[in-house]
Coordinates of C-alpha atoms and ligand atoms in Angstrom, one line a residue:
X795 CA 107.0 73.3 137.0
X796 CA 104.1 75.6 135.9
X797 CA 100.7 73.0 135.6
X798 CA 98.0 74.3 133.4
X799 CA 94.6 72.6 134.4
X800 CA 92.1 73.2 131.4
X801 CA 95.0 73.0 128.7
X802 CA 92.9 70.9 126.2
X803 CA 90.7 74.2 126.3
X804 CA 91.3 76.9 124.0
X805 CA 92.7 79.6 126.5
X806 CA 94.8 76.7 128.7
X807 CA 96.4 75.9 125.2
X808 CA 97.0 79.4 124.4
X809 CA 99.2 79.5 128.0
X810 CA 100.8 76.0 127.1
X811 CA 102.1 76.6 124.1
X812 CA 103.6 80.5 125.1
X813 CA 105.1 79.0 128.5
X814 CA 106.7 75.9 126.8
X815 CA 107.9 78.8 123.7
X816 CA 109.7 80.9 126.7
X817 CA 111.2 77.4 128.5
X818 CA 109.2 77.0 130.8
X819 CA 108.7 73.5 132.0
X820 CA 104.8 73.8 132.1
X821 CA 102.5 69.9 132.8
X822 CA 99.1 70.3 130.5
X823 CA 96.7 68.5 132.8
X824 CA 95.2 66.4 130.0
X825 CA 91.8 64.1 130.7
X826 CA 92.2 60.6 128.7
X827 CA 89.9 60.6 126.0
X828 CA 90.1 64.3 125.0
X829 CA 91.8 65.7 121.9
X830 CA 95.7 66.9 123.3
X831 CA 98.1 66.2 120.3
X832 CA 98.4 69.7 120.0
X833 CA 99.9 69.8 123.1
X834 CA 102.5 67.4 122.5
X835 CA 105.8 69.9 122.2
X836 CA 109.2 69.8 123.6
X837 CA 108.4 71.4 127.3
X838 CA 105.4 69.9 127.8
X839 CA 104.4 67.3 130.0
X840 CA 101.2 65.7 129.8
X841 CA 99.8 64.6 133.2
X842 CA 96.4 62.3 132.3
X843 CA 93.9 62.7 135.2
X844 CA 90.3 64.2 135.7
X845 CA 89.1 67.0 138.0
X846 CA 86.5 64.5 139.2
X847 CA 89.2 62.3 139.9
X848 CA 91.0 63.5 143.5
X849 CA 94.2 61.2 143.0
X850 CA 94.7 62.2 139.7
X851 CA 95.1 66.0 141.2
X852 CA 97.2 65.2 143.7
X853 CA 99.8 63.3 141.6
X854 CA 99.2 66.3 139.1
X855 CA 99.6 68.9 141.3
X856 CA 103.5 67.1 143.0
X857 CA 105.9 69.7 142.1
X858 CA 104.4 72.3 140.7
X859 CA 105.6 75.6 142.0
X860 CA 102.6 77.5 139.8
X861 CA 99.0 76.6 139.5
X862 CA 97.5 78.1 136.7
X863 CA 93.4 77.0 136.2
X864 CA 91.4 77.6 133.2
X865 CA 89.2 74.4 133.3
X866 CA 85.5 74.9 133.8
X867 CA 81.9 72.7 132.3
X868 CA 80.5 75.5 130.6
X869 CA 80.4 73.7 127.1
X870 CA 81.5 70.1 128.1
X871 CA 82.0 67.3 125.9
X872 CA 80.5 64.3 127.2
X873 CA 78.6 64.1 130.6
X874 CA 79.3 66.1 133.3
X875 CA 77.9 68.5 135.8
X876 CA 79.2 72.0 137.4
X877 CA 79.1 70.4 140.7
X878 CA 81.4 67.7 140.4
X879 CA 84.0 69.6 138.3
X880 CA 83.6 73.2 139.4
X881 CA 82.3 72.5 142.5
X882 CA 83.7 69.2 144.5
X883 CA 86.7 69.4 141.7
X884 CA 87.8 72.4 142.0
X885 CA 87.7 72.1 146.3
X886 CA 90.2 69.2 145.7
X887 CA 92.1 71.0 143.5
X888 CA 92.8 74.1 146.0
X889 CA 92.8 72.0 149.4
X890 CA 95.8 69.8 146.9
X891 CA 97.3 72.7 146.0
X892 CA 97.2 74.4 150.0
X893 CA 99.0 71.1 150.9
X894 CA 101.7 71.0 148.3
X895 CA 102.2 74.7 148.9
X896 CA 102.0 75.8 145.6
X897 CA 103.5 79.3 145.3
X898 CA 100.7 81.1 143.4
X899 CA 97.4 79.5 142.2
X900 CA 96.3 82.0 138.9
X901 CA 92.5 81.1 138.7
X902 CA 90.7 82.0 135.4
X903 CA 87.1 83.8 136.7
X904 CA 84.4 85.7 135.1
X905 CA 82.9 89.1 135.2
X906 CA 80.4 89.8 138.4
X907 CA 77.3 90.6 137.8
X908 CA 74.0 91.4 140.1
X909 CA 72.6 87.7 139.1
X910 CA 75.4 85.1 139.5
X911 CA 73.7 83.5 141.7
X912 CA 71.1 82.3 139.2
X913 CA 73.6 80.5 136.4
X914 CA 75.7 77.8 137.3
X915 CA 79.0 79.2 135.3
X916 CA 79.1 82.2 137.6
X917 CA 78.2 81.1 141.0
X918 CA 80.5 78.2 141.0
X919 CA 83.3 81.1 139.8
X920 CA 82.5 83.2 143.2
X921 CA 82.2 79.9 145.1
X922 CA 86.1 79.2 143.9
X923 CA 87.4 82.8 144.1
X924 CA 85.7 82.5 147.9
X925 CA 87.8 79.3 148.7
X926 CA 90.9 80.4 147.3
X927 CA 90.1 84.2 149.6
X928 CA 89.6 81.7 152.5
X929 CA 92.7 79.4 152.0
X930 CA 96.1 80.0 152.5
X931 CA 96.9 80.3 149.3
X932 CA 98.9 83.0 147.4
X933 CA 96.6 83.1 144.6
X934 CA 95.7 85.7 141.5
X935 CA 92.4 86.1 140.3
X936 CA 91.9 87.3 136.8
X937 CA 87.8 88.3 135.8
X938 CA 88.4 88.6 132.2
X939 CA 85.8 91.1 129.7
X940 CA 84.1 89.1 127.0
X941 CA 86.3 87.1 124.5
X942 CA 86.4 88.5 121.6
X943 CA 87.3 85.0 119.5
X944 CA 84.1 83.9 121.2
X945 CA 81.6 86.5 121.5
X946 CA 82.1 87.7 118.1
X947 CA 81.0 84.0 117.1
X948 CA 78.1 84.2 119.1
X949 CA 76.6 87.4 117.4
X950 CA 77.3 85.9 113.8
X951 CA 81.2 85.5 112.6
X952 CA 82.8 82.0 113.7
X953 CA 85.2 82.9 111.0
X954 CA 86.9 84.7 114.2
X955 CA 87.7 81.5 115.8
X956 CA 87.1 78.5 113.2
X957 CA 90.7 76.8 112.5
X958 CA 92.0 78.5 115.7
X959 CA 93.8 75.9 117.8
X960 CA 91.3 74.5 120.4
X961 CA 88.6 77.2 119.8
X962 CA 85.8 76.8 122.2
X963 CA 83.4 77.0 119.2
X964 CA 84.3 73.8 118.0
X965 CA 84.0 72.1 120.9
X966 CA 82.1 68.7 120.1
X967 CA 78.7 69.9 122.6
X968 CA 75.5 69.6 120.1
X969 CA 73.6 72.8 121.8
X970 CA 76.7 74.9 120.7
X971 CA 77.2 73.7 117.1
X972 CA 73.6 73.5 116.6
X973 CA 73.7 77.2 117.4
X974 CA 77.1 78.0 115.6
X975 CA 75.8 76.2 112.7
X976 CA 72.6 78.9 112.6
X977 CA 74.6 81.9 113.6
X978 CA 78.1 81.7 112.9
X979 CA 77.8 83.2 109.4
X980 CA 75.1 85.7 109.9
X981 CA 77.4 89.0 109.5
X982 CA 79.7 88.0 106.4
X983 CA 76.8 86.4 104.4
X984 CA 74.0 88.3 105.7
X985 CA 75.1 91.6 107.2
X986 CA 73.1 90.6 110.4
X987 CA 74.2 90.1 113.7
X988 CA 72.1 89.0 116.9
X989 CA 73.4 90.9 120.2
X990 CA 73.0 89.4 123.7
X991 CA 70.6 92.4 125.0
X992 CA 71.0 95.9 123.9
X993 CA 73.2 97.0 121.3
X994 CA 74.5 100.2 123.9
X995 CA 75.6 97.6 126.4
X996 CA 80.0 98.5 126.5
X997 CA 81.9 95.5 127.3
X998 CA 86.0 95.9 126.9
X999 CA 86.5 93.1 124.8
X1000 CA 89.5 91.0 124.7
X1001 CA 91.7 89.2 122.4
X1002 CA 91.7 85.5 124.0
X1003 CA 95.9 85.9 123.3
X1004 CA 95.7 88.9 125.4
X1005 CA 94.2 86.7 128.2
X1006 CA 97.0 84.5 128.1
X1007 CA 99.3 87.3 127.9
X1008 CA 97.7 88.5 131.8
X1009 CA 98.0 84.9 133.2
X1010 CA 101.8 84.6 132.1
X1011 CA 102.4 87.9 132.8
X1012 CA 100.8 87.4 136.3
X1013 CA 103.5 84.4 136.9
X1014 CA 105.8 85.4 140.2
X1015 CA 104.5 89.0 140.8
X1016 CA 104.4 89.7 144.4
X1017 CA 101.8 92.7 143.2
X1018 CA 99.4 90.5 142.1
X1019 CA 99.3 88.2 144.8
X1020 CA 96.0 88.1 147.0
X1021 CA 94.0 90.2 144.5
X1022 CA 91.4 89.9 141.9
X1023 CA 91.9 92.1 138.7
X1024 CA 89.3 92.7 135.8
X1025 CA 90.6 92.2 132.6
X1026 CA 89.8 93.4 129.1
X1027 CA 90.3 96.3 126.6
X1028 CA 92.3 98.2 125.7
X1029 CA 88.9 99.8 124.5
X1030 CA 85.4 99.4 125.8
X1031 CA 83.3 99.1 123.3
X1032 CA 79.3 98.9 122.9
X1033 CA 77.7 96.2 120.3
X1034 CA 77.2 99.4 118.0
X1035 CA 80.7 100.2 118.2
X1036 CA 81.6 96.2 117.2
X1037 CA 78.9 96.4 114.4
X1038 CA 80.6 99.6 113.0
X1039 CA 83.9 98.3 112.9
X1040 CA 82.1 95.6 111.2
X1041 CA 80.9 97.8 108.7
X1042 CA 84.1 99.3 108.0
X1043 CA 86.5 96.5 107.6
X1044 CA 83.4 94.5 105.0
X1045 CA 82.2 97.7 103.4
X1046 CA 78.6 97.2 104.1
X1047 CA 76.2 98.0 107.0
X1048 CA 75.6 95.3 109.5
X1049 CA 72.0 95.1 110.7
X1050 CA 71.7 94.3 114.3
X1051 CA 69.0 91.8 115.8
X1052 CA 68.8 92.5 119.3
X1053 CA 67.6 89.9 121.6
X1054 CA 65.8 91.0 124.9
X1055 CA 67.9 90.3 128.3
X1056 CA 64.6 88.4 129.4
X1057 CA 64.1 86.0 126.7
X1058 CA 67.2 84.7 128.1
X1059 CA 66.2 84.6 131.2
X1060 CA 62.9 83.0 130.1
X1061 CA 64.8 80.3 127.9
X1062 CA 67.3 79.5 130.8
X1063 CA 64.6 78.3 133.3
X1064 CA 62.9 76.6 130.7
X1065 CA 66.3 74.5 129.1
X1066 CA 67.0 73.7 133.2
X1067 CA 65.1 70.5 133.8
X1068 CA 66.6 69.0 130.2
X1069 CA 70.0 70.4 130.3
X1070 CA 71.9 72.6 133.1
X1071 CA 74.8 73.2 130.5
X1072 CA 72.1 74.6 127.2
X1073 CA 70.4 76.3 130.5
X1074 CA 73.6 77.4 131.5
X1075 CA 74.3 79.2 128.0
X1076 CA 71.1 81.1 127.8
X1077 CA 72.1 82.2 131.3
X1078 CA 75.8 83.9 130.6
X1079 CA 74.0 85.3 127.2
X1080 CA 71.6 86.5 130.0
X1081 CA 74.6 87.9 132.2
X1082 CA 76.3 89.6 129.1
X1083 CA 73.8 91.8 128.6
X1084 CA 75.0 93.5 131.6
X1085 CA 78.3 96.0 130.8
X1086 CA 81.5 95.1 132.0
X1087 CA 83.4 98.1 131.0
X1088 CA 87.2 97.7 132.5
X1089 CA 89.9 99.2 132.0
X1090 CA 92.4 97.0 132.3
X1091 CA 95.6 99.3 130.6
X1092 CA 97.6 100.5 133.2
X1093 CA 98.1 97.1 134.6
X1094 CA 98.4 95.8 130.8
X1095 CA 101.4 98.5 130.6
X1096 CA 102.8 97.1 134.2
X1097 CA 103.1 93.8 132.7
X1098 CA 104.7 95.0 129.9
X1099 CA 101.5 93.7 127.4
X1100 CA 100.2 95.5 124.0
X1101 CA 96.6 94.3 123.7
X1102 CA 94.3 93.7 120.6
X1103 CA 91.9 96.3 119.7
X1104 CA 88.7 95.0 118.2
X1105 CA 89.9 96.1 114.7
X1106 CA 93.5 94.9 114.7
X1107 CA 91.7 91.3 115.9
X1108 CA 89.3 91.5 113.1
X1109 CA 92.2 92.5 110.6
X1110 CA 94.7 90.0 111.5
X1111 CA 92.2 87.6 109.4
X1112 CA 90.0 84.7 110.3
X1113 CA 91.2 81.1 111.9
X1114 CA 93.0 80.4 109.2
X1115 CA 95.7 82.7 109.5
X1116 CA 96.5 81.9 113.1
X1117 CA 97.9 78.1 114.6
X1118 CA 95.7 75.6 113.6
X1119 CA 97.9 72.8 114.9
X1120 CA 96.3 70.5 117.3
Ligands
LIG914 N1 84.8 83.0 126.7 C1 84.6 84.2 127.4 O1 84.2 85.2 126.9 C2 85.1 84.2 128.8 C3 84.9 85.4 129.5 C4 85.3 85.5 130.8 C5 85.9 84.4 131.5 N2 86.0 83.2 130.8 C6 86.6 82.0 131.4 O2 87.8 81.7 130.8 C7 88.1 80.3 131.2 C8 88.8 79.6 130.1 O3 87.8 79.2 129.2 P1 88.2 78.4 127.8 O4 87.5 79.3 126.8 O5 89.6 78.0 127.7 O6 87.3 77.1 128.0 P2 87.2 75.8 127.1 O7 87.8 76.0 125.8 O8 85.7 75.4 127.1 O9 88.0 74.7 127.9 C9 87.5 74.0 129.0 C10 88.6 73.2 129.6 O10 88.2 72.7 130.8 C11 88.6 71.3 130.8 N3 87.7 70.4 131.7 C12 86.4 70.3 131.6 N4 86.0 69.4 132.5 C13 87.1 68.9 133.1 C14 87.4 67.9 134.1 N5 86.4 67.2 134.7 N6 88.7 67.7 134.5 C15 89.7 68.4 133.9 N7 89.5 69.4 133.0 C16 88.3 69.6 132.6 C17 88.4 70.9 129.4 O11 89.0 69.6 129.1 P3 88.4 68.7 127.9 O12 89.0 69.2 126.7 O13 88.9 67.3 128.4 O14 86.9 68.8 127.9 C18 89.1 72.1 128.7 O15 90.5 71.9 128.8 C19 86.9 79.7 131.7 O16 87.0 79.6 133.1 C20 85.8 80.7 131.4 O17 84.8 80.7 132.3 C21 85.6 83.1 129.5

């Protein structure tokens, strides 16, 4: 049994739905209230419970041979803080999982940058790739590049992700559609887009599929045990190089709006005392801006995985093409 925690979110869903398509017998840990009919297929079980909620982990977590954890706050629906989900949650969630002796915990991370310290959404990563360093358990740590289904959003084309089966952008959290809602058609309409920082910063983008692909192809791999791996690519590309694929594909020049690292910075401290999770945004906007250029390829080829470039994602069409069951 394979349990997925963070499968109402738009990468745990991705992993649900490919594990329970191979036959894998994979538990979606699903929090009551929350939008999960998508994830009602043959193969799936649904275990209800909350990462706040320590008995609804354990009983989760009873026979599951594979841990594989996506969930985090970062754009939460409802009220909730990094603390108790990321922080106490996610303690519960590994000391469970040391006690059950789960064979291999695959934990979702982020990029490291020079800051983390200063927004919630990274420390709290460290914190958990710490515990899981510190515990007995054989775990896998993937730090994925920048989504591509996101981050192209971000900078002005929600047509990536709209329609796309549990897309983070449509999560129901006001600061993000407020911001969605002013953004999200800047480059098709306008030919504008508004970059996080410079526009030479090279991240190696990655297809959100491509993620999943990593994680399931992570499952059982005595190589990957005990290790943290950065993920993206296969290219690394700047904002300029993203703007001029851009350009290609809609035939007309795309105009960047770059907005300084600082004014980030500036906006995250300000958004703090009202809101850690809108303060918590302008800080990874702040963090993107540094480069996380990896070359994930030869372990892409180990695995046996053909990723996305930024071009074929683009081309294989907006949300509407892809699954928008759920
Ligand atoms: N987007 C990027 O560019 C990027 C880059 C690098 C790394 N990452 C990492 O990738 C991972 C996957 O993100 P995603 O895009 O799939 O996130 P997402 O779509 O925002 O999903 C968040 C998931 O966490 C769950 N969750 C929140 N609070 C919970 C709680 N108290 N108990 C149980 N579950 C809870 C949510 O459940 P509900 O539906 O019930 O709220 C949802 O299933 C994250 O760790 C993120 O940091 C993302």
């Amino acid at each position: 049994m394979i349990l997925v925690v963070g499968a109402t979110g738009q990468l745990g869903t991705a992993v649900v739905r490919r594990l329970a398509a191979a036959g894998q017998p994979v538990r979606a840990f699903v929090r009551v209230g929350s939008r999960h009919e998508h994830l009602r297929m043959p193969g799936v079980e649904l275990g209800f419970g909350d990462l706040r909620d320590a008995a609804s982990v354990e009983a989760a977590c009873r026979g599951a041979r594979v841990v594989i954890a996506t969930a985090n706050v970062i754009v939460p629906e409802g009220r909730t803080s990094f603390e108790a989900v990321e922080g106490q949650g996610y303690a519960h969630l590994i000391a469970t999982c040391e006690r059950e002796r789960i064979g291999q915990f695959i934990f979702v991370s982020m990029p490291q940058t020079a800051h983390d310290a200063a927004v919630p959404a990274f420390r709290y990563k460290r914190l958990n790739e710490q515990r899981l360093q510190s515990s007995t358990l054989p775990y896998t740590v993937l730090r994925p590049s920048l989504f591509m289904d996101d981050w192209f959003a971000f900078i002005g084309d929600a047509s990536v992700a709209r329609g796309a089966a549990a897309a983070t952008i449509e999560r129901r959290y006001w600061f993000l559609q407020v911001f969605i809602n002013a953004v999200g058609g800047l480059i098709r309409q306008h030919g504008i887009a508004l970059l996080p920082g410079s526009r030479r910063v090279r991240h190696a983008f990655i297809a959100l599929d491509d993620v999943a692909g990593f994680i399931i192809g992570s499952i059982g791999r005595e190589d990957m045990r005990g290790a943290i791996f950065e993920i993206g690519g296969p290219q690394v590309l700047s904002w300029d190089d993203v703007l001029a694929i851009y350009a290609r594909l809609l035939g007309k020049p795309i105009r960047a709006i770059s907005m300084p690292r600082r004014a980030y910075r500036v906006l995250r401290a300000l958004l703090a005392p009202f809101s850690e999770s809108a303060s918590g945004i302008m800080g990874l906007n702040w963090l993107v801006a540094c480069d996380t250029p990896y070359d994930a390829n030869a372990l892409a080829l180990r695995l046996g995985l053909q990723l996305t470039s930024a071009e074929q994602f683009l081309q294989r069409g907006d949300g509407a093409s892809r699954d928008t069951s759920r």
